[in-house]
């Protein structure tokens, strides 16, 4: 990314913390996307079966993301003691 | 005069405030792009979306949302802390 | 806005907390040295259970808004409930899952319609059918 990305300054020295930022963003993004699918279901843009299949796929990914977040935050919390 | 112009340009483009404004703009643009993406699919109420088209939508939408949230998080951290040590 | 992204306190000079050295690198979700295939299978099942809860919640909400028909709703919810119970038949899964309340709290699940449905164990359309039948028998 170099210095053309204004947020390079906000990257921390820790790859683990950077990873946490990415995971939290991914978790929120997955919620948004599942919600978008739900709105499409309500508007009749997608069929119920397709909604269920795709939202479950995204939700599985969200679960793994949350598990991953839990792993990293556990280490962070343990470091405070 | 050229030196003043250069200083002005550097200040305008690379100061903290300018950088933050660019990020805020990027965040708003991403949000708007996502709204547009959703709206573009509203024509499908007669012929519902098929699986492949949905995958295409989801892939693009998800990526934009990730970037949106990541930039918001980092901007919030930046604001809260001033400049982080690099 | 997410309140979970950490403000980095570790880099400042006033920080008294030691920075955990494991976090200088990225952390894998499934570290190859400690993850067994049984672990992966259990986690896989838990992720399916999570996905069922999320999908179920939205199906319930969509039904309440008349976005789907009675028969679509009934068939889908029956299937999701059956799948949910199948995954929970596994004792390794149950050991990690504990109970629905524990699972919800641990993974920060907001899905009130799904929780209700899972506790009732049958689709709301079937509940109504039973109620009607009992009403007629009196």
Short mmCIF file of C-alpha atoms in Angstrom, two decimals:
data_model
loop_
_atom_site.label_atom_id
_atom_site.label_comp_id
_atom_site.label_asym_id
_atom_site.label_seq_id
_atom_site.Cartn_x
_atom_site.Cartn_y
_atom_site.Cartn_z
CA UNK A 1 0.00 0.00 0.00
CA UNK A 2 2.87 2.35 0.71
CA UNK A 3 2.30 5.99 1.44
CA UNK A 4 -0.56 6.45 -1.02
CA UNK A 5 -2.93 4.87 1.51
CA UNK A 6 -3.64 7.54 4.14
CA UNK A 7 -4.38 4.84 6.68
CA UNK A 8 -0.92 3.30 6.58
CA UNK A 9 -0.07 5.47 9.56
CA UNK A 10 -2.77 3.76 11.57
CA UNK A 11 -1.34 0.31 11.00
CA UNK A 12 0.18 -0.95 14.18
CA UNK A 13 3.47 -2.69 14.68
CA UNK A 14 1.57 -5.79 15.58
CA UNK A 15 0.36 -8.09 12.84
CA UNK A 16 -1.93 -9.73 15.37
CA UNK A 17 -3.70 -6.46 16.15
CA UNK A 18 -3.99 -5.67 12.47
CA UNK A 19 -5.53 -9.06 12.02
CA UNK A 20 -8.05 -8.24 14.75
CA UNK A 21 -9.06 -5.05 12.93
CA UNK A 22 -9.59 -7.06 9.76
CA UNK A 23 -11.64 -9.71 11.54
CA UNK A 24 -13.90 -7.21 13.29
CA UNK A 25 -14.48 -5.41 9.98
CA UNK A 26 -15.24 -8.74 8.33
CA UNK A 27 -17.72 -9.66 11.07
CA UNK A 28 -19.60 -6.37 10.60
CA UNK A 29 -19.46 -6.67 6.82
CA UNK A 30 -20.95 -10.16 6.98
CA UNK A 31 -23.82 -8.89 9.14
CA UNK A 32 -24.47 -6.13 6.59
CA UNK A 33 -24.44 -8.58 3.71
CA UNK A 34 -26.77 -11.07 5.39
CA UNK A 35 -29.09 -8.17 6.11
CA UNK A 36 -28.96 -7.11 2.46
CA UNK A 37 -29.96 -10.64 1.44
CA UNK A 38 -32.84 -10.50 3.92
CA UNK A 39 -34.06 -7.24 2.40
CA UNK A 40 -33.87 -8.85 -1.02
CA UNK A 41 -35.97 -11.75 0.26
CA UNK A 42 -38.58 -9.30 1.53
CA UNK A 43 -38.66 -7.46 -1.79
CA UNK A 44 -39.05 -10.72 -3.69
CA UNK A 45 -35.72 -10.36 -5.46
CA UNK A 46 -34.45 -13.77 -4.34
CA UNK A 47 -36.23 -17.03 -3.60
CA UNK A 48 -36.45 -18.42 -0.06
CA UNK A 49 -34.27 -21.48 -0.71
CA UNK A 50 -31.52 -19.39 -2.22
CA UNK A 51 -31.75 -16.95 0.69
CA UNK A 52 -31.37 -19.75 3.22
CA UNK A 53 -28.46 -21.34 1.36
CA UNK A 54 -26.51 -18.14 0.88
CA UNK A 55 -27.20 -16.61 4.29
CA UNK A 56 -26.09 -19.84 5.96
CA UNK A 57 -22.89 -19.79 3.96
CA UNK A 58 -22.16 -16.24 5.11
CA UNK A 59 -23.18 -17.03 8.68
CA UNK A 60 -20.78 -19.99 8.85
CA UNK A 61 -18.03 -17.67 7.83
CA UNK A 62 -19.16 -15.19 10.46
CA UNK A 63 -18.99 -17.89 13.14
CA UNK A 64 -15.41 -18.72 12.24
CA UNK A 65 -14.58 -15.03 12.26
CA UNK A 66 -16.02 -14.62 15.77
CA UNK A 67 -14.17 -17.69 16.97
CA UNK A 68 -10.98 -16.18 15.62
CA UNK A 69 -11.71 -12.84 17.31
CA UNK A 70 -12.31 -14.68 20.57
CA UNK A 71 -8.91 -16.34 20.26
CA UNK A 72 -7.05 -13.08 19.78
CA UNK A 73 -8.93 -11.10 22.43
CA UNK A 74 -8.32 -13.90 24.94
CA UNK A 75 -4.60 -13.39 24.48
CA UNK A 76 -4.97 -9.63 24.81
CA UNK A 77 -7.00 -9.97 28.00
CA UNK A 78 -4.58 -12.48 29.50
CA UNK A 79 -1.77 -10.01 28.95
CA UNK A 80 -3.44 -7.55 31.27
CA UNK A 81 -2.90 -9.79 34.29
CA UNK B 1 6.33 31.69 -5.34
CA UNK B 2 6.88 28.11 -6.56
CA UNK B 3 8.11 27.13 -3.12
CA UNK B 4 4.98 28.59 -1.53
CA UNK B 5 2.86 26.71 -4.03
CA UNK B 6 4.67 23.51 -3.19
CA UNK B 7 4.24 24.06 0.54
CA UNK B 8 0.59 24.79 -0.02
CA UNK B 9 0.14 21.65 -2.05
CA UNK B 10 1.91 19.53 0.55
CA UNK B 11 -0.22 21.01 3.30
CA UNK B 12 -3.40 20.50 1.36
CA UNK B 13 -2.68 16.95 0.33
CA UNK B 14 -0.61 15.46 3.06
CA UNK B 15 -1.55 17.11 6.32
CA UNK B 16 -3.32 14.97 8.89
CA UNK B 17 -6.55 16.84 8.29
CA UNK B 18 -6.35 16.36 4.55
CA UNK B 19 -5.62 12.67 4.93
CA UNK B 20 -8.54 12.23 7.28
CA UNK B 21 -10.84 14.03 4.88
CA UNK B 22 -9.78 11.67 2.10
CA UNK B 23 -10.59 8.69 4.25
CA UNK B 24 -13.97 10.13 5.22
CA UNK B 25 -14.72 10.67 1.55
CA UNK B 26 -13.70 7.12 0.75
CA UNK B 27 -15.97 5.82 3.51
CA UNK B 28 -18.96 7.78 2.18
CA UNK B 29 -18.26 6.65 -1.38
CA UNK B 30 -18.10 3.01 -0.37
CA UNK B 31 -21.40 3.32 1.48
CA UNK B 32 -23.01 4.95 -1.54
CA UNK B 33 -21.65 2.28 -3.89
CA UNK B 34 -23.18 -0.39 -1.67
CA UNK B 35 -26.56 1.34 -1.76
CA UNK B 36 -26.36 1.53 -5.55
CA UNK B 37 -25.48 -2.15 -5.78
CA UNK B 38 -28.56 -3.07 -3.78
CA UNK B 39 -30.84 -0.77 -5.74
CA UNK B 40 -29.59 -2.14 -9.05
CA UNK B 41 -31.08 -5.52 -8.16
CA UNK B 42 -34.59 -4.27 -7.47
CA UNK B 43 -35.62 -4.93 -11.07
CA UNK B 44 -35.51 -8.64 -10.37
CA UNK B 45 -38.90 -9.09 -8.76
CA UNK B 46 -40.41 -10.73 -11.87
CA UNK B 47 -37.44 -12.96 -12.62
CA UNK B 48 -35.74 -13.64 -9.33
CA UNK B 49 -31.96 -13.64 -9.13
CA UNK B 50 -30.18 -16.87 -9.92
CA UNK B 51 -27.41 -18.32 -7.81
CA UNK B 52 -24.50 -17.08 -9.93
CA UNK B 53 -25.76 -13.52 -10.10
CA UNK B 54 -26.30 -13.56 -6.36
CA UNK B 55 -22.73 -14.78 -5.80
CA UNK B 56 -21.43 -11.94 -7.95
CA UNK B 57 -23.44 -9.42 -5.96
CA UNK B 58 -22.41 -10.86 -2.60
CA UNK B 59 -18.70 -10.96 -3.47
CA UNK B 60 -18.64 -7.32 -4.49
CA UNK B 61 -20.91 -6.11 -1.69
CA UNK B 62 -19.00 -7.97 1.01
CA UNK B 63 -15.63 -6.62 -0.12
CA UNK B 64 -16.90 -3.06 -0.11
CA UNK B 65 -18.46 -3.47 3.33
CA UNK B 66 -15.21 -4.89 4.72
CA UNK B 67 -13.27 -1.92 3.44
CA UNK B 68 -15.95 0.45 4.71
CA UNK B 69 -15.79 -0.93 8.25
CA UNK B 70 -12.02 -1.22 8.28
CA UNK B 71 -11.57 2.41 7.28
CA UNK B 72 -14.09 3.51 9.88
CA UNK B 73 -12.31 1.57 12.62
CA UNK B 74 -8.94 2.97 11.69
CA UNK B 75 -10.24 6.50 11.40
CA UNK B 76 -11.77 6.19 14.85
CA UNK B 77 -8.50 4.94 16.29
CA UNK B 78 -6.62 7.73 14.55
CA UNK B 79 -8.96 10.34 15.97
CA UNK B 80 -8.77 8.87 19.43
CA UNK B 81 -5.04 8.70 19.60
CA UNK B 82 -3.54 11.33 17.41
CA UNK B 83 -0.85 9.92 15.22
CA UNK B 84 0.28 6.40 16.12
CA UNK B 85 3.95 5.65 16.23
CA UNK B 86 4.91 3.74 13.12
CA UNK C 1 -19.64 1.68 14.65
CA UNK C 2 -17.85 -1.29 16.11
CA UNK C 3 -16.71 -0.86 19.67
CA UNK C 4 -14.59 -3.96 19.50
CA UNK C 5 -11.66 -2.78 17.41
CA UNK C 6 -9.01 -2.12 20.03
CA UNK C 7 -7.52 1.27 20.56
CA UNK C 8 -3.85 0.49 20.61
CA UNK C 9 -2.64 1.41 24.08
CA UNK C 10 0.44 -0.70 23.91
CA UNK C 11 2.54 1.57 21.77
CA UNK C 12 2.28 4.64 23.99
CA UNK C 13 4.86 5.46 26.62
CA UNK C 14 2.31 5.56 29.46
CA UNK C 15 1.33 1.94 28.87
CA UNK C 16 2.14 -0.34 31.78
CA UNK C 17 0.83 -3.43 30.06
CA UNK C 18 3.31 -5.81 28.56
CA UNK C 19 2.50 -6.45 24.93
CA UNK C 20 1.76 -10.11 24.33
CA UNK C 21 4.55 -11.39 22.06
CA UNK C 22 2.24 -13.85 20.27
CA UNK C 23 0.56 -10.88 18.65
CA UNK C 24 3.63 -9.67 16.77
CA UNK C 25 2.52 -12.19 14.18
CA UNK C 26 -0.83 -13.12 12.83
CA UNK C 27 -2.64 -15.83 14.74
CA UNK C 28 -4.01 -18.79 12.82
CA UNK C 29 -7.51 -19.96 13.66
CA UNK C 30 -6.47 -23.61 13.35
CA UNK C 31 -2.84 -23.88 14.47
CA UNK C 32 -1.65 -27.09 12.80
CA UNK C 33 0.24 -28.29 15.89
CA UNK C 34 -2.74 -28.26 18.24
CA UNK C 35 -5.81 -28.74 16.06
CA UNK C 36 -7.12 -32.24 15.58
CA UNK C 37 -9.51 -33.35 12.88
CA UNK C 38 -12.05 -34.00 15.63
CA UNK C 39 -11.67 -30.35 16.69
CA UNK C 40 -12.27 -29.20 13.13
CA UNK C 41 -15.31 -31.40 12.75
CA UNK C 42 -16.79 -30.10 16.00
CA UNK C 43 -16.14 -26.49 15.01
CA UNK C 44 -17.66 -27.19 11.62
CA UNK C 45 -20.84 -28.45 13.29
CA UNK C 46 -20.94 -25.44 15.61
CA UNK C 47 -20.66 -23.14 12.61
CA UNK C 48 -23.58 -24.96 10.99
CA UNK C 49 -25.63 -24.55 14.18
CA UNK C 50 -24.80 -20.86 14.22
CA UNK C 51 -25.84 -20.54 10.59
CA UNK C 52 -29.13 -22.30 11.29
CA UNK C 53 -29.92 -19.84 14.10
CA UNK C 54 -29.18 -16.86 11.87
CA UNK C 55 -31.14 -18.19 8.90
CA UNK C 56 -34.05 -19.25 11.11
CA UNK C 57 -34.27 -15.81 12.66
CA UNK C 58 -34.59 -14.18 9.27
CA UNK C 59 -37.12 -16.74 8.04
CA UNK C 60 -39.28 -16.07 11.11
CA UNK C 61 -39.07 -12.34 10.55
CA UNK C 62 -39.83 -12.67 6.85
CA UNK C 63 -42.92 -14.76 7.63
CA UNK C 64 -44.15 -12.11 10.07
CA UNK C 65 -43.87 -9.57 7.28
CA UNK C 66 -45.77 -11.78 4.83
CA UNK C 67 -42.73 -12.04 2.58
CA UNK C 68 -43.13 -15.82 2.37
CA UNK C 69 -46.12 -18.16 2.28
CA UNK C 70 -47.35 -20.45 5.05
CA UNK C 71 -46.19 -23.54 3.21
CA UNK C 72 -42.77 -22.11 2.35
CA UNK C 73 -42.34 -21.09 5.97
CA UNK C 74 -43.47 -24.43 7.41
CA UNK C 75 -41.29 -26.57 5.15
CA UNK C 76 -38.20 -24.41 5.69
CA UNK C 77 -38.54 -24.16 9.46
CA UNK C 78 -39.18 -27.90 9.82
CA UNK C 79 -36.01 -28.59 7.89
CA UNK C 80 -33.91 -26.12 9.88
CA UNK C 81 -35.19 -27.45 13.21
CA UNK C 82 -34.45 -31.03 12.16
CA UNK C 83 -30.93 -30.10 11.07
CA UNK C 84 -30.34 -28.21 14.31
CA UNK C 85 -31.31 -31.26 16.35
CA UNK C 86 -29.18 -33.56 14.22
CA UNK C 87 -26.07 -31.50 14.81
CA UNK C 88 -26.74 -31.46 18.54
CA UNK C 89 -26.94 -35.26 18.64
CA UNK C 90 -23.16 -35.33 18.70
CA UNK C 91 -21.73 -35.34 22.24
CA UNK C 92 -18.54 -33.47 21.29
CA UNK C 93 -20.69 -30.75 19.82
CA UNK C 94 -22.92 -30.66 22.88
CA UNK C 95 -19.85 -30.37 25.11
CA UNK C 96 -18.76 -27.21 23.30
CA UNK C 97 -22.28 -25.90 22.84
CA UNK C 98 -23.38 -26.36 26.49
CA UNK C 99 -26.83 -24.89 25.97
CA UNK C 100 -28.45 -22.28 23.76
CA UNK C 101 -28.09 -19.53 26.35
CA UNK C 102 -24.38 -20.20 26.77
CA UNK C 103 -23.84 -20.39 23.01
CA UNK C 104 -25.70 -17.12 22.45
CA UNK C 105 -23.75 -15.26 25.10
CA UNK C 106 -20.40 -16.61 24.01
CA UNK C 107 -20.86 -15.61 20.38
CA UNK C 108 -22.91 -12.50 20.92
CA UNK C 109 -25.92 -13.78 18.99
CA UNK C 110 -28.87 -11.46 18.59
CA UNK C 111 -31.72 -13.54 17.14
CA UNK C 112 -34.79 -13.35 19.36
CA UNK C 113 -37.25 -14.85 16.84
CA UNK C 114 -34.97 -17.83 16.27
CA UNK C 115 -34.52 -18.43 20.00
CA UNK C 116 -38.27 -18.51 20.52
CA UNK C 117 -38.72 -20.94 17.64
CA UNK C 118 -35.92 -23.23 18.86
CA UNK C 119 -37.41 -23.31 22.35
CA UNK C 120 -40.88 -24.10 20.99
CA UNK C 121 -39.43 -26.75 18.70
CA UNK C 122 -42.11 -26.47 16.01
CA UNK C 123 -43.06 -23.88 13.36
CA UNK C 124 -45.61 -21.28 14.42
CA UNK C 125 -47.99 -22.54 11.71
CA UNK C 126 -48.00 -25.97 13.36
CA UNK C 127 -48.58 -24.36 16.77
CA UNK C 128 -51.64 -22.62 15.36
CA UNK C 129 -52.92 -25.82 13.78
CA UNK C 130 -52.65 -27.59 17.14
CA UNK C 131 -54.37 -24.71 18.93
CA UNK C 132 -57.22 -24.73 16.40
CA UNK C 133 -57.66 -28.46 16.75
CA UNK C 134 -57.78 -28.26 20.51
CA UNK C 135 -60.27 -25.42 20.26
CA UNK C 136 -62.55 -27.53 18.06
CA UNK C 137 -62.36 -30.52 20.38
CA UNK C 138 -63.74 -28.59 23.35
#
